[in-house]
């Protein structure tokens, strides 16, 4: 994983983003498999931050930044 972020609204859960490809997985410390997986692009991710209301801020290795809606599985905003 390129970066990790605790999910404040879900105790024991965290997000793991890959620097190699545009995927984010949601894990829980009590489970050995990810709870959810999101394919947000083809470029690796350097940063992921929880914004609340099922939205995360991402910064990718290609310099793009965006706000991804995990509930709707789509970008709310993205700048390249």
mmCIF file with all atom_site columns, N, CA and C in Angstrom:
data_model
loop_
_atom_site.group_PDB
_atom_site.id
_atom_site.type_symbol
_atom_site.label_atom_id
_atom_site.label_alt_id
_atom_site.label_comp_id
_atom_site.label_asym_id
_atom_site.label_entity_id
_atom_site.label_seq_id
_atom_site.pdbx_PDB_ins_code
_atom_site.Cartn_x
_atom_site.Cartn_y
_atom_site.Cartn_z
_atom_site.occupancy
_atom_site.B_iso_or_equiv
_atom_site.pdbx_formal_charge
_atom_site.auth_seq_id
_atom_site.auth_comp_id
_atom_site.auth_asym_id
_atom_site.auth_atom_id
_atom_site.pdbx_PDB_model_num
ATOM 1   N N  . UNK A 1 1  ? 0.839   -1.185  0.000   1.00 0.00 ? 1  UNK A N  1
ATOM 2   C CA . UNK A 1 1  ? 0.000   0.000   0.000   1.00 0.00 ? 1  UNK A CA 1
ATOM 3   C C  . UNK A 1 1  ? 0.878   1.240   0.000   1.00 0.00 ? 1  UNK A C  1
ATOM 4   N N  . UNK A 1 2  ? 0.477   2.219   -0.766  1.00 0.00 ? 2  UNK A N  1
ATOM 5   C CA . UNK A 1 2  ? 1.202   3.474   -0.819  1.00 0.00 ? 2  UNK A CA 1
ATOM 6   C C  . UNK A 1 2  ? 0.886   4.373   0.352   1.00 0.00 ? 2  UNK A C  1
ATOM 7   N N  . UNK A 1 3  ? -0.359  4.331   0.813   1.00 0.00 ? 3  UNK A N  1
ATOM 8   C CA . UNK A 1 3  ? -0.746  5.144   1.970   1.00 0.00 ? 3  UNK A CA 1
ATOM 9   C C  . UNK A 1 3  ? -1.944  4.513   2.668   1.00 0.00 ? 3  UNK A C  1
ATOM 10  N N  . UNK A 1 4  ? -2.087  4.852   3.933   1.00 0.00 ? 4  UNK A N  1
ATOM 11  C CA . UNK A 1 4  ? -3.180  4.340   4.760   1.00 0.00 ? 4  UNK A CA 1
ATOM 12  C C  . UNK A 1 4  ? -3.905  5.505   5.409   1.00 0.00 ? 4  UNK A C  1
ATOM 13  N N  . UNK A 1 5  ? -5.208  5.340   5.630   1.00 0.00 ? 5  UNK A N  1
ATOM 14  C CA . UNK A 1 5  ? -6.014  6.361   6.294   1.00 0.00 ? 5  UNK A CA 1
ATOM 15  C C  . UNK A 1 5  ? -7.084  5.676   7.125   1.00 0.00 ? 5  UNK A C  1
ATOM 16  N N  . UNK A 1 6  ? -7.155  5.996   8.414   1.00 0.00 ? 6  UNK A N  1
ATOM 17  C CA . UNK A 1 6  ? -8.215  5.469   9.265   1.00 0.00 ? 6  UNK A CA 1
ATOM 18  C C  . UNK A 1 6  ? -9.550  6.077   8.857   1.00 0.00 ? 6  UNK A C  1
ATOM 19  N N  . UNK A 1 7  ? -10.612 5.274   8.917   1.00 0.00 ? 7  UNK A N  1
ATOM 20  C CA . UNK A 1 7  ? -11.966 5.745   8.628   1.00 0.00 ? 7  UNK A CA 1
ATOM 21  C C  . UNK A 1 7  ? -12.626 6.063   9.966   1.00 0.00 ? 7  UNK A C  1
ATOM 22  N N  . UNK A 1 8  ? -12.716 7.329   10.276  1.00 0.00 ? 8  UNK A N  1
ATOM 23  C CA . UNK A 1 8  ? -13.210 7.763   11.593  1.00 0.00 ? 8  UNK A CA 1
ATOM 24  C C  . UNK A 1 8  ? -14.647 7.302   11.859  1.00 0.00 ? 8  UNK A C  1
ATOM 25  N N  . UNK A 1 9  ? -15.462 7.244   10.820  1.00 0.00 ? 9  UNK A N  1
ATOM 26  C CA . UNK A 1 9  ? -16.875 6.894   11.004  1.00 0.00 ? 9  UNK A CA 1
ATOM 27  C C  . UNK A 1 9  ? -17.101 5.389   11.172  1.00 0.00 ? 9  UNK A C  1
ATOM 28  N N  . UNK A 1 10 ? -16.074 4.571   10.948  1.00 0.00 ? 10 UNK A N  1
ATOM 29  C CA . UNK A 1 10 ? -16.184 3.117   11.067  1.00 0.00 ? 10 UNK A CA 1
ATOM 30  C C  . UNK A 1 10 ? -15.028 2.600   11.920  1.00 0.00 ? 10 UNK A C  1
ATOM 31  N N  . UNK A 1 11 ? -15.245 2.426   13.223  1.00 0.00 ? 11 UNK A N  1
ATOM 32  C CA . UNK A 1 11 ? -14.168 2.005   14.120  1.00 0.00 ? 11 UNK A CA 1
ATOM 33  C C  . UNK A 1 11 ? -13.470 0.722   13.631  1.00 0.00 ? 11 UNK A C  1
ATOM 34  N N  . UNK A 1 12 ? -12.141 0.765   13.638  1.00 0.00 ? 12 UNK A N  1
ATOM 35  C CA . UNK A 1 12 ? -11.352 -0.383  13.218  1.00 0.00 ? 12 UNK A CA 1
ATOM 36  C C  . UNK A 1 12 ? -11.129 -0.473  11.723  1.00 0.00 ? 12 UNK A C  1
ATOM 37  N N  . UNK A 1 13 ? -11.736 0.423   10.946  1.00 0.00 ? 13 UNK A N  1
ATOM 38  C CA . UNK A 1 13 ? -11.599 0.384   9.487   1.00 0.00 ? 13 UNK A CA 1
ATOM 39  C C  . UNK A 1 13 ? -10.558 1.395   9.006   1.00 0.00 ? 13 UNK A C  1
ATOM 40  N N  . UNK A 1 14 ? -9.888  1.027   7.925   1.00 0.00 ? 14 UNK A N  1
ATOM 41  C CA . UNK A 1 14 ? -8.928  1.936   7.307   1.00 0.00 ? 14 UNK A CA 1
ATOM 42  C C  . UNK A 1 14 ? -8.920  1.727   5.803   1.00 0.00 ? 14 UNK A C  1
ATOM 43  N N  . UNK A 1 15 ? -8.428  2.732   5.075   1.00 0.00 ? 15 UNK A N  1
ATOM 44  C CA . UNK A 1 15 ? -8.299  2.678   3.624   1.00 0.00 ? 15 UNK A CA 1
ATOM 45  C C  . UNK A 1 15 ? -6.835  2.466   3.282   1.00 0.00 ? 15 UNK A C  1
ATOM 46  N N  . UNK A 1 16 ? -6.576  1.632   2.297   1.00 0.00 ? 16 UNK A N  1
ATOM 47  C CA . UNK A 1 16 ? -5.225  1.404   1.788   1.00 0.00 ? 16 UNK A CA 1
ATOM 48  C C  . UNK A 1 16 ? -5.237  1.695   0.299   1.00 0.00 ? 16 UNK A C  1
ATOM 49  N N  . UNK A 1 17 ? -4.373  2.616   -0.130  1.00 0.00 ? 17 UNK A N  1
ATOM 50  C CA . UNK A 1 17 ? -4.299  2.996   -1.541  1.00 0.00 ? 17 UNK A CA 1
ATOM 51  C C  . UNK A 1 17 ? -2.985  2.508   -2.137  1.00 0.00 ? 17 UNK A C  1
ATOM 52  N N  . UNK A 1 18 ? -3.032  2.157   -3.411  1.00 0.00 ? 18 UNK A N  1
ATOM 53  C CA . UNK A 1 18 ? -1.864  1.615   -4.094  1.00 0.00 ? 18 UNK A CA 1
ATOM 54  C C  . UNK A 1 18 ? -1.128  2.693   -4.886  1.00 0.00 ? 18 UNK A C  1
ATOM 55  N N  . UNK A 1 19 ? 0.203   2.727   -4.789  1.00 0.00 ? 19 UNK A N  1
ATOM 56  C CA . UNK A 1 19 ? 1.020   3.620   -5.603  1.00 0.00 ? 19 UNK A CA 1
ATOM 57  C C  . UNK A 1 19 ? 1.243   3.058   -7.002  1.00 0.00 ? 19 UNK A C  1
ATOM 58  N N  . UNK A 1 20 ? 0.904   1.812   -7.232  1.00 0.00 ? 20 UNK A N  1
ATOM 59  C CA . UNK A 1 20 ? 1.135   1.176   -8.530  1.00 0.00 ? 20 UNK A CA 1
ATOM 60  C C  . UNK A 1 20 ? -0.061  1.285   -9.472  1.00 0.00 ? 20 UNK A C  1
ATOM 61  N N  . UNK A 1 21 ? -1.243  1.275   -8.922  1.00 0.00 ? 21 UNK A N  1
ATOM 62  C CA . UNK A 1 21 ? -2.454  1.359   -9.756  1.00 0.00 ? 21 UNK A CA 1
ATOM 63  C C  . UNK A 1 21 ? -3.541  2.057   -8.962  1.00 0.00 ? 21 UNK A C  1
ATOM 64  N N  . UNK A 1 22 ? -4.545  2.546   -9.627  1.00 0.00 ? 22 UNK A N  1
ATOM 65  C CA . UNK A 1 22 ? -5.574  3.366   -8.992  1.00 0.00 ? 22 UNK A CA 1
ATOM 66  C C  . UNK A 1 22 ? -6.624  2.580   -8.248  1.00 0.00 ? 22 UNK A C  1
ATOM 67  N N  . UNK A 1 23 ? -6.232  1.927   -7.191  1.00 0.00 ? 23 UNK A N  1
ATOM 68  C CA . UNK A 1 23 ? -7.213  1.178   -6.413  1.00 0.00 ? 23 UNK A CA 1
ATOM 69  C C  . UNK A 1 23 ? -7.113  1.541   -4.935  1.00 0.00 ? 23 UNK A C  1
ATOM 70  N N  . UNK A 1 24 ? -8.267  1.505   -4.282  1.00 0.00 ? 24 UNK A N  1
ATOM 71  C CA . UNK A 1 24 ? -8.363  1.753   -2.851  1.00 0.00 ? 24 UNK A CA 1
ATOM 72  C C  . UNK A 1 24 ? -9.146  0.599   -2.248  1.00 0.00 ? 24 UNK A C  1
ATOM 73  N N  . UNK A 1 25 ? -8.636  0.063   -1.163  1.00 0.00 ? 25 UNK A N  1
ATOM 74  C CA . UNK A 1 25 ? -9.346  -1.017  -0.469  1.00 0.00 ? 25 UNK A CA 1
ATOM 75  C C  . UNK A 1 25 ? -9.683  -0.578  0.938   1.00 0.00 ? 25 UNK A C  1
ATOM 76  N N  . UNK A 1 26 ? -10.883 -0.945  1.369   1.00 0.00 ? 26 UNK A N  1
ATOM 77  C CA . UNK A 1 26 ? -11.297 -0.660  2.746   1.00 0.00 ? 26 UNK A CA 1
ATOM 78  C C  . UNK A 1 26 ? -11.174 -1.939  3.541   1.00 0.00 ? 26 UNK A C  1
ATOM 79  N N  . UNK A 1 27 ? -10.406 -1.861  4.629   1.00 0.00 ? 27 UNK A N  1
ATOM 80  C CA . UNK A 1 27 ? -10.134 -3.000  5.488   1.00 0.00 ? 27 UNK A CA 1
ATOM 81  C C  . UNK A 1 27 ? -10.687 -2.757  6.878   1.00 0.00 ? 27 UNK A C  1
ATOM 82  N N  . UNK A 1 28 ? -10.836 -3.828  7.630   1.00 0.00 ? 28 UNK A N  1
ATOM 83  C CA . UNK A 1 28 ? -11.122 -3.748  9.049   1.00 0.00 ? 28 UNK A CA 1
ATOM 84  C C  . UNK A 1 28 ? -10.072 -4.586  9.753   1.00 0.00 ? 28 UNK A C  1
ATOM 85  N N  . UNK A 1 29 ? -9.570  -4.093  10.867  1.00 0.00 ? 29 UNK A N  1
ATOM 86  C CA . UNK A 1 29 ? -8.483  -4.784  11.568  1.00 0.00 ? 29 UNK A CA 1
ATOM 87  C C  . UNK A 1 29 ? -8.874  -6.181  12.031  1.00 0.00 ? 29 UNK A C  1
ATOM 88  N N  . UNK A 1 30 ? -10.147 -6.464  12.133  1.00 0.00 ? 30 UNK A N  1
ATOM 89  C CA . UNK A 1 30 ? -10.591 -7.777  12.609  1.00 0.00 ? 30 UNK A CA 1
ATOM 90  C C  . UNK A 1 30 ? -10.803 -8.782  11.478  1.00 0.00 ? 30 UNK A C  1
ATOM 91  N N  . UNK A 1 31 ? -10.541 -8.385  10.225  1.00 0.00 ? 31 UNK A N  1
ATOM 92  C CA . UNK A 1 31 ? -10.772 -9.286  9.093   1.00 0.00 ? 31 UNK A CA 1
ATOM 93  C C  . UNK A 1 31 ? -9.517  -9.421  8.248   1.00 0.00 ? 31 UNK A C  1
ATOM 94  N N  . UNK A 1 32 ? -9.361  -10.579 7.613   1.00 0.00 ? 32 UNK A N  1
ATOM 95  C CA . UNK A 1 32 ? -8.171  -10.828 6.800   1.00 0.00 ? 32 UNK A CA 1
ATOM 96  C C  . UNK A 1 32 ? -8.374  -10.483 5.325   1.00 0.00 ? 32 UNK A C  1
ATOM 97  N N  . UNK A 1 33 ? -9.586  -10.140 4.938   1.00 0.00 ? 33 UNK A N  1
ATOM 98  C CA . UNK A 1 33 ? -9.894  -9.759  3.562   1.00 0.00 ? 33 UNK A CA 1
ATOM 99  C C  . UNK A 1 33 ? -10.468 -8.343  3.547   1.00 0.00 ? 33 UNK A C  1
ATOM 100 N N  . UNK A 1 34 ? -10.260 -7.596  2.449   1.00 0.00 ? 34 UNK A N  1
ATOM 101 C CA . UNK A 1 34 ? -10.837 -6.248  2.395   1.00 0.00 ? 34 UNK A CA 1
ATOM 102 C C  . UNK A 1 34 ? -12.365 -6.292  2.393   1.00 0.00 ? 34 UNK A C  1
ATOM 103 N N  . UNK A 1 35 ? -12.979 -5.279  3.023   1.00 0.00 ? 35 UNK A N  1
ATOM 104 C CA . UNK A 1 35 ? -14.429 -5.185  3.046   1.00 0.00 ? 35 UNK A CA 1
ATOM 105 C C  . UNK A 1 35 ? -14.964 -4.694  1.715   1.00 0.00 ? 35 UNK A C  1
ATOM 106 N N  . UNK A 1 36 ? -14.265 -3.723  1.125   1.00 0.00 ? 36 UNK A N  1
ATOM 107 C CA . UNK A 1 36 ? -14.683 -3.131  -0.150  1.00 0.00 ? 36 UNK A CA 1
ATOM 108 C C  . UNK A 1 36 ? -13.450 -2.783  -0.949  1.00 0.00 ? 36 UNK A C  1
ATOM 109 N N  . UNK A 1 37 ? -13.637 -2.691  -2.268  1.00 0.00 ? 37 UNK A N  1
ATOM 110 C CA . UNK A 1 37 ? -12.550 -2.311  -3.151  1.00 0.00 ? 37 UNK A CA 1
ATOM 111 C C  . UNK A 1 37 ? -13.092 -1.308  -4.172  1.00 0.00 ? 37 UNK A C  1
ATOM 112 N N  . UNK A 1 38 ? -12.286 -0.290  -4.467  1.00 0.00 ? 38 UNK A N  1
ATOM 113 C CA . UNK A 1 38 ? -12.689 0.760   -5.402  1.00 0.00 ? 38 UNK A CA 1
ATOM 114 C C  . UNK A 1 38 ? -11.595 0.930   -6.446  1.00 0.00 ? 38 UNK A C  1
ATOM 115 N N  . UNK A 1 39 ? -11.950 0.845   -7.709  1.00 0.00 ? 39 UNK A N  1
ATOM 116 C CA . UNK A 1 39 ? -11.019 1.127   -8.801  1.00 0.00 ? 39 UNK A CA 1
ATOM 117 C C  . UNK A 1 39 ? -11.305 2.563   -9.246  1.00 0.00 ? 39 UNK A C  1
ATOM 118 N N  . UNK A 1 40 ? -10.412 3.486   -8.893  1.00 0.00 ? 40 UNK A N  1
ATOM 119 C CA . UNK A 1 40 ? -10.667 4.899   -9.145  1.00 0.00 ? 40 UNK A CA 1
ATOM 120 C C  . UNK A 1 40 ? -9.887  5.454   -10.332 1.00 0.00 ? 40 UNK A C  1
ATOM 121 N N  . UNK A 1 41 ? -9.018  4.661   -10.939 1.00 0.00 ? 41 UNK A N  1
ATOM 122 C CA . UNK A 1 41 ? -8.245  5.115   -12.088 1.00 0.00 ? 41 UNK A CA 1
ATOM 123 C C  . UNK A 1 41 ? -7.147  4.135   -12.420 1.00 0.00 ? 41 UNK A C  1
ATOM 124 N N  . UNK A 1 42 ? -6.280  4.549   -13.350 1.00 0.00 ? 42 UNK A N  1
ATOM 125 C CA . UNK A 1 42 ? -5.176  3.695   -13.777 1.00 0.00 ? 42 UNK A CA 1
ATOM 126 C C  . UNK A 1 42 ? -3.838  4.144   -13.212 1.00 0.00 ? 42 UNK A C  1
ATOM 127 N N  . UNK A 1 43 ? -3.818  5.300   -12.586 1.00 0.00 ? 43 UNK A N  1
ATOM 128 C CA . UNK A 1 43 ? -2.593  5.872   -12.036 1.00 0.00 ? 43 UNK A CA 1
ATOM 129 C C  . UNK A 1 43 ? -2.511  5.591   -10.543 1.00 0.00 ? 43 UNK A C  1
ATOM 130 N N  . UNK A 1 44 ? -1.315  5.375   -10.051 1.00 0.00 ? 44 UNK A N  1
ATOM 131 C CA . UNK A 1 44 ? -1.121  5.125   -8.632  1.00 0.00 ? 44 UNK A CA 1
ATOM 132 C C  . UNK A 1 44 ? -1.525  6.303   -7.769  1.00 0.00 ? 44 UNK A C  1
ATOM 133 N N  . UNK A 1 45 ? -1.798  6.031   -6.511  1.00 0.00 ? 45 UNK A N  1
ATOM 134 C CA . UNK A 1 45 ? -2.232  7.065   -5.573  1.00 0.00 ? 45 UNK A CA 1
ATOM 135 C C  . UNK A 1 45 ? -1.162  7.312   -4.520  1.00 0.00 ? 45 UNK A C  1
ATOM 136 N N  . UNK A 1 46 ? -0.835  8.567   -4.295  1.00 0.00 ? 46 UNK A N  1
ATOM 137 C CA . UNK A 1 46 ? 0.148   8.944   -3.278  1.00 0.00 ? 46 UNK A CA 1
ATOM 138 C C  . UNK A 1 46 ? -0.509  9.250   -1.938  1.00 0.00 ? 46 UNK A C  1
ATOM 139 N N  . UNK A 1 47 ? -1.722  9.804   -1.982  1.00 0.00 ? 47 UNK A N  1
ATOM 140 C CA . UNK A 1 47 ? -2.397  10.239  -0.762  1.00 0.00 ? 47 UNK A CA 1
ATOM 141 C C  . UNK A 1 47 ? -3.880  9.944   -0.842  1.00 0.00 ? 47 UNK A C  1
ATOM 142 N N  . UNK A 1 48 ? -4.450  9.552   0.278   1.00 0.00 ? 48 UNK A N  1
ATOM 143 C CA . UNK A 1 48 ? -5.902  9.415   0.400   1.00 0.00 ? 48 UNK A CA 1
ATOM 144 C C  . UNK A 1 48 ? -6.281  9.920   1.793   1.00 0.00 ? 48 UNK A C  1
ATOM 145 N N  . UNK A 1 49 ? -7.283  10.792  1.852   1.00 0.00 ? 49 UNK A N  1
ATOM 146 C CA . UNK A 1 49 ? -7.742  11.360  3.120   1.00 0.00 ? 49 UNK A CA 1
ATOM 147 C C  . UNK A 1 49 ? -9.261  11.310  3.179   1.00 0.00 ? 49 UNK A C  1
ATOM 148 N N  . UNK A 1 50 ? -9.777  10.867  4.308   1.00 0.00 ? 50 UNK A N  1
ATOM 149 C CA . UNK A 1 50 ? -11.223 10.816  4.494   1.00 0.00 ? 50 UNK A CA 1
ATOM 150 C C  . UNK A 1 50 ? -11.753 12.227  4.723   1.00 0.00 ? 50 UNK A C  1
ATOM 151 N N  . UNK A 1 51 ? -12.800 12.601  3.984   1.00 0.00 ? 51 UNK A N  1
ATOM 152 C CA . UNK A 1 51 ? -13.432 13.904  4.149   1.00 0.00 ? 51 UNK A CA 1
ATOM 153 C C  . UNK A 1 51 ? -14.751 13.807  4.904   1.00 0.00 ? 51 UNK A C  1
ATOM 154 N N  . UNK A 1 52 ? -15.262 12.596  5.099   1.00 0.00 ? 52 UNK A N  1
ATOM 155 C CA . UNK A 1 52 ? -16.568 12.391  5.721   1.00 0.00 ? 52 UNK A CA 1
ATOM 156 C C  . UNK A 1 52 ? -17.635 12.198  4.663   1.00 0.00 ? 52 UNK A C  1
ATOM 157 N N  . UNK A 1 53 ? -18.801 11.747  5.088   1.00 0.00 ? 53 UNK A N  1
ATOM 158 C CA . UNK A 1 53 ? -19.936 11.520  4.193   1.00 0.00 ? 53 UNK A CA 1
ATOM 159 C C  . UNK A 1 53 ? -19.555 10.652  2.987   1.00 0.00 ? 53 UNK A C  1
ATOM 160 N N  . UNK A 1 54 ? -18.750 9.603   3.222   1.00 0.00 ? 54 UNK A N  1
ATOM 161 C CA . UNK A 1 54 ? -18.324 8.655   2.186   1.00 0.00 ? 54 UNK A CA 1
ATOM 162 C C  . UNK A 1 54 ? -17.521 9.290   1.058   1.00 0.00 ? 54 UNK A C  1
ATOM 163 N N  . UNK A 1 55 ? -16.838 10.390  1.346   1.00 0.00 ? 55 UNK A N  1
ATOM 164 C CA . UNK A 1 55 ? -15.997 11.045  0.345   1.00 0.00 ? 55 UNK A CA 1
ATOM 165 C C  . UNK A 1 55 ? -14.547 11.034  0.803   1.00 0.00 ? 55 UNK A C  1
ATOM 166 N N  . UNK A 1 56 ? -13.647 10.862  -0.173  1.00 0.00 ? 56 UNK A N  1
ATOM 167 C CA . UNK A 1 56 ? -12.218 10.887  0.117   1.00 0.00 ? 56 UNK A CA 1
ATOM 168 C C  . UNK A 1 56 ? -11.508 11.815  -0.863  1.00 0.00 ? 56 UNK A C  1
ATOM 169 N N  . UNK A 1 57 ? -10.457 12.431  -0.389  1.00 0.00 ? 57 UNK A N  1
ATOM 170 C CA . UNK A 1 57 ? -9.594  13.256  -1.214  1.00 0.00 ? 57 UNK A CA 1
ATOM 171 C C  . UNK A 1 57 ? -8.417  12.396  -1.646  1.00 0.00 ? 57 UNK A C  1
ATOM 172 N N  . UNK A 1 58 ? -8.082  12.435  -2.936  1.00 0.00 ? 58 UNK A N  1
ATOM 173 C CA . UNK A 1 58 ? -6.962  11.645  -3.434  1.00 0.00 ? 58 UNK A CA 1
ATOM 174 C C  . UNK A 1 58 ? -5.969  12.538  -4.172  1.00 0.00 ? 58 UNK A C  1
ATOM 175 N N  . UNK A 1 59 ? -4.711  12.148  -4.155  1.00 0.00 ? 59 UNK A N  1
ATOM 176 C CA . UNK A 1 59 ? -3.661  12.755  -4.957  1.00 0.00 ? 59 UNK A CA 1
ATOM 177 C C  . UNK A 1 59 ? -2.934  11.611  -5.648  1.00 0.00 ? 59 UNK A C  1
ATOM 178 N N  . UNK A 1 60 ? -2.847  11.683  -6.965  1.00 0.00 ? 60 UNK A N  1
ATOM 179 C CA . UNK A 1 60 ? -2.288  10.582  -7.754  1.00 0.00 ? 60 UNK A CA 1
ATOM 180 C C  . UNK A 1 60 ? -0.849  10.858  -8.183  1.00 0.00 ? 60 UNK A C  1
ATOM 181 N N  . UNK A 1 61 ? -0.175  9.817   -8.623  1.00 0.00 ? 61 UNK A N  1
ATOM 182 C CA . UNK A 1 61 ? 1.217   9.932   -9.054  1.00 0.00 ? 61 UNK A CA 1
ATOM 183 C C  . UNK A 1 61 ? 1.368   10.762  -10.321 1.00 0.00 ? 61 UNK A C  1
ATOM 184 N N  . UNK A 1 62 ? 0.290   10.962  -11.084 1.00 0.00 ? 62 UNK A N  1
ATOM 185 C CA . UNK A 1 62 ? 0.347   11.792  -12.296 1.00 0.00 ? 62 UNK A CA 1
ATOM 186 C C  . UNK A 1 62 ? 0.075   13.266  -11.993 1.00 0.00 ? 62 UNK A C  1
ATOM 187 N N  . UNK A 1 63 ? -0.112  13.615  -10.715 1.00 0.00 ? 63 UNK A N  1
ATOM 188 C CA . UNK A 1 63 ? -0.348  14.994  -10.323 1.00 0.00 ? 63 UNK A CA 1
ATOM 189 C C  . UNK A 1 63 ? -1.812  15.374  -10.199 1.00 0.00 ? 63 UNK A C  1
ATOM 190 N N  . UNK A 1 64 ? -2.716  14.498  -10.568 1.00 0.00 ? 64 UNK A N  1
ATOM 191 C CA . UNK A 1 64 ? -4.139  14.812  -10.469 1.00 0.00 ? 64 UNK A CA 1
ATOM 192 C C  . UNK A 1 64 ? -4.609  14.702  -9.022  1.00 0.00 ? 64 UNK A C  1
ATOM 193 N N  . UNK A 1 65 ? -5.633  15.476  -8.697  1.00 0.00 ? 65 UNK A N  1
ATOM 194 C CA . UNK A 1 65 ? -6.266  15.425  -7.379  1.00 0.00 ? 65 UNK A CA 1
ATOM 195 C C  . UNK A 1 65 ? -7.766  15.343  -7.590  1.00 0.00 ? 65 UNK A C  1
ATOM 196 N N  . UNK A 1 66 ? -8.461  14.768  -6.615  1.00 0.00 ? 66 UNK A N  1
ATOM 197 C CA . UNK A 1 66 ? -9.907  14.667  -6.769  1.00 0.00 ? 66 UNK A CA 1
ATOM 198 C C  . UNK A 1 66 ? -10.605 14.280  -5.477  1.00 0.00 ? 66 UNK A C  1
ATOM 199 N N  . UNK A 1 67 ? -11.919 14.415  -5.526  1.00 0.00 ? 67 UNK A N  1
ATOM 200 C CA . UNK A 1 67 ? -12.789 13.982  -4.434  1.00 0.00 ? 67 UNK A CA 1
ATOM 201 C C  . UNK A 1 67 ? -13.624 12.839  -4.975  1.00 0.00 ? 67 UNK A C  1
ATOM 202 N N  . UNK A 1 68 ? -13.450 11.658  -4.384  1.00 0.00 ? 68 UNK A N  1
ATOM 203 C CA . UNK A 1 68 ? -14.139 10.452  -4.839  1.00 0.00 ? 68 UNK A CA 1
ATOM 204 C C  . UNK A 1 68 ? -15.255 10.108  -3.867  1.00 0.00 ? 68 UNK A C  1
ATOM 205 N N  . UNK A 1 69 ? -16.438 9.803   -4.405  1.00 0.00 ? 69 UNK A N  1
ATOM 206 C CA . UNK A 1 69 ? -17.595 9.420   -3.609  1.00 0.00 ? 69 UNK A CA 1
ATOM 207 C C  . UNK A 1 69 ? -17.640 7.899   -3.541  1.00 0.00 ? 69 UNK A C  1
ATOM 208 N N  . UNK A 1 70 ? -17.307 7.328   -2.383  1.00 0.00 ? 70 UNK A N  1
ATOM 209 C CA . UNK A 1 70 ? -17.240 5.876   -2.239  1.00 0.00 ? 70 UNK A CA 1
ATOM 210 C C  . UNK A 1 70 ? -18.625 5.237   -2.270  1.00 0.00 ? 70 UNK A C  1
ATOM 211 N N  . UNK A 1 71 ? -19.641 5.933   -1.823  1.00 0.00 ? 71 UNK A N  1
ATOM 212 C CA . UNK A 1 71 ? -20.994 5.384   -1.826  1.00 0.00 ? 71 UNK A CA 1
ATOM 213 C C  . UNK A 1 71 ? -21.521 5.245   -3.251  1.00 0.00 ? 71 UNK A C  1
ATOM 214 N N  . UNK A 1 72 ? -21.311 6.286   -4.074  1.00 0.00 ? 72 UNK A N  1
ATOM 215 C CA . UNK A 1 72 ? -21.794 6.272   -5.460  1.00 0.00 ? 72 UNK A CA 1
ATOM 216 C C  . UNK A 1 72 ? -20.782 5.675   -6.436  1.00 0.00 ? 72 UNK A C  1
ATOM 217 N N  . UNK A 1 73 ? -19.542 5.437   -5.942  1.00 0.00 ? 73 UNK A N  1
ATOM 218 C CA . UNK A 1 73 ? -18.445 4.902   -6.760  1.00 0.00 ? 73 UNK A CA 1
ATOM 219 C C  . UNK A 1 73 ? -18.217 5.749   -8.014  1.00 0.00 ? 73 UNK A C  1
ATOM 220 N N  . UNK A 1 74 ? -18.052 7.063   -7.785  1.00 0.00 ? 74 UNK A N  1
ATOM 221 C CA . UNK A 1 74 ? -17.774 7.990   -8.884  1.00 0.00 ? 74 UNK A CA 1
ATOM 222 C C  . UNK A 1 74 ? -17.069 9.224   -8.335  1.00 0.00 ? 74 UNK A C  1
ATOM 223 N N  . UNK A 1 75 ? -16.456 9.981   -9.240  1.00 0.00 ? 75 UNK A N  1
ATOM 224 C CA . UNK A 1 75 ? -15.776 11.210  -8.872  1.00 0.00 ? 75 UNK A CA 1
ATOM 225 C C  . UNK A 1 75 ? -16.785 12.332  -8.702  1.00 0.00 ? 75 UNK A C  1
ATOM 226 N N  . UNK A 1 76 ? -16.710 13.052  -7.573  1.00 0.00 ? 76 UNK A N  1
ATOM 227 C CA . UNK A 1 76 ? -17.478 14.286  -7.405  1.00 0.00 ? 76 UNK A CA 1
ATOM 228 C C  . UNK A 1 76 ? -16.746 15.426  -8.087  1.00 0.00 ? 76 UNK A C  1
ATOM 229 N N  . UNK A 1 77 ? -15.415 15.433  -7.937  1.00 0.00 ? 77 UNK A N  1
ATOM 230 C CA . UNK A 1 77 ? -14.550 16.447  -8.552  1.00 0.00 ? 77 UNK A CA 1
ATOM 231 C C  . UNK A 1 77 ? -13.213 15.794  -8.875  1.00 0.00 ? 77 UNK A C  1
ATOM 232 N N  . UNK A 1 78 ? -12.649 16.156  -10.025 1.00 0.00 ? 78 UNK A N  1
ATOM 233 C CA . UNK A 1 78 ? -11.315 15.661  -10.357 1.00 0.00 ? 78 UNK A CA 1
ATOM 234 C C  . UNK A 1 78 ? -10.629 16.669  -11.233 1.00 0.00 ? 78 UNK A C  1
ATOM 235 N N  . UNK A 1 79 ? -9.362  16.998  -10.885 1.00 0.00 ? 79 UNK A N  1
ATOM 236 C CA . UNK A 1 79 ? -8.555  17.923  -11.675 1.00 0.00 ? 79 UNK A CA 1
ATOM 237 C C  . UNK A 1 79 ? -7.262  17.215  -12.073 1.00 0.00 ? 79 UNK A C  1
ATOM 238 N N  . UNK A 1 80 ? -6.945  17.320  -13.336 1.00 0.00 ? 80 UNK A N  1
ATOM 239 C CA . UNK A 1 80 ? -5.735  16.680  -13.856 1.00 0.00 ? 80 UNK A CA 1
ATOM 240 C C  . UNK A 1 80 ? -4.676  17.726  -14.102 1.00 0.00 ? 80 UNK A C  1
#
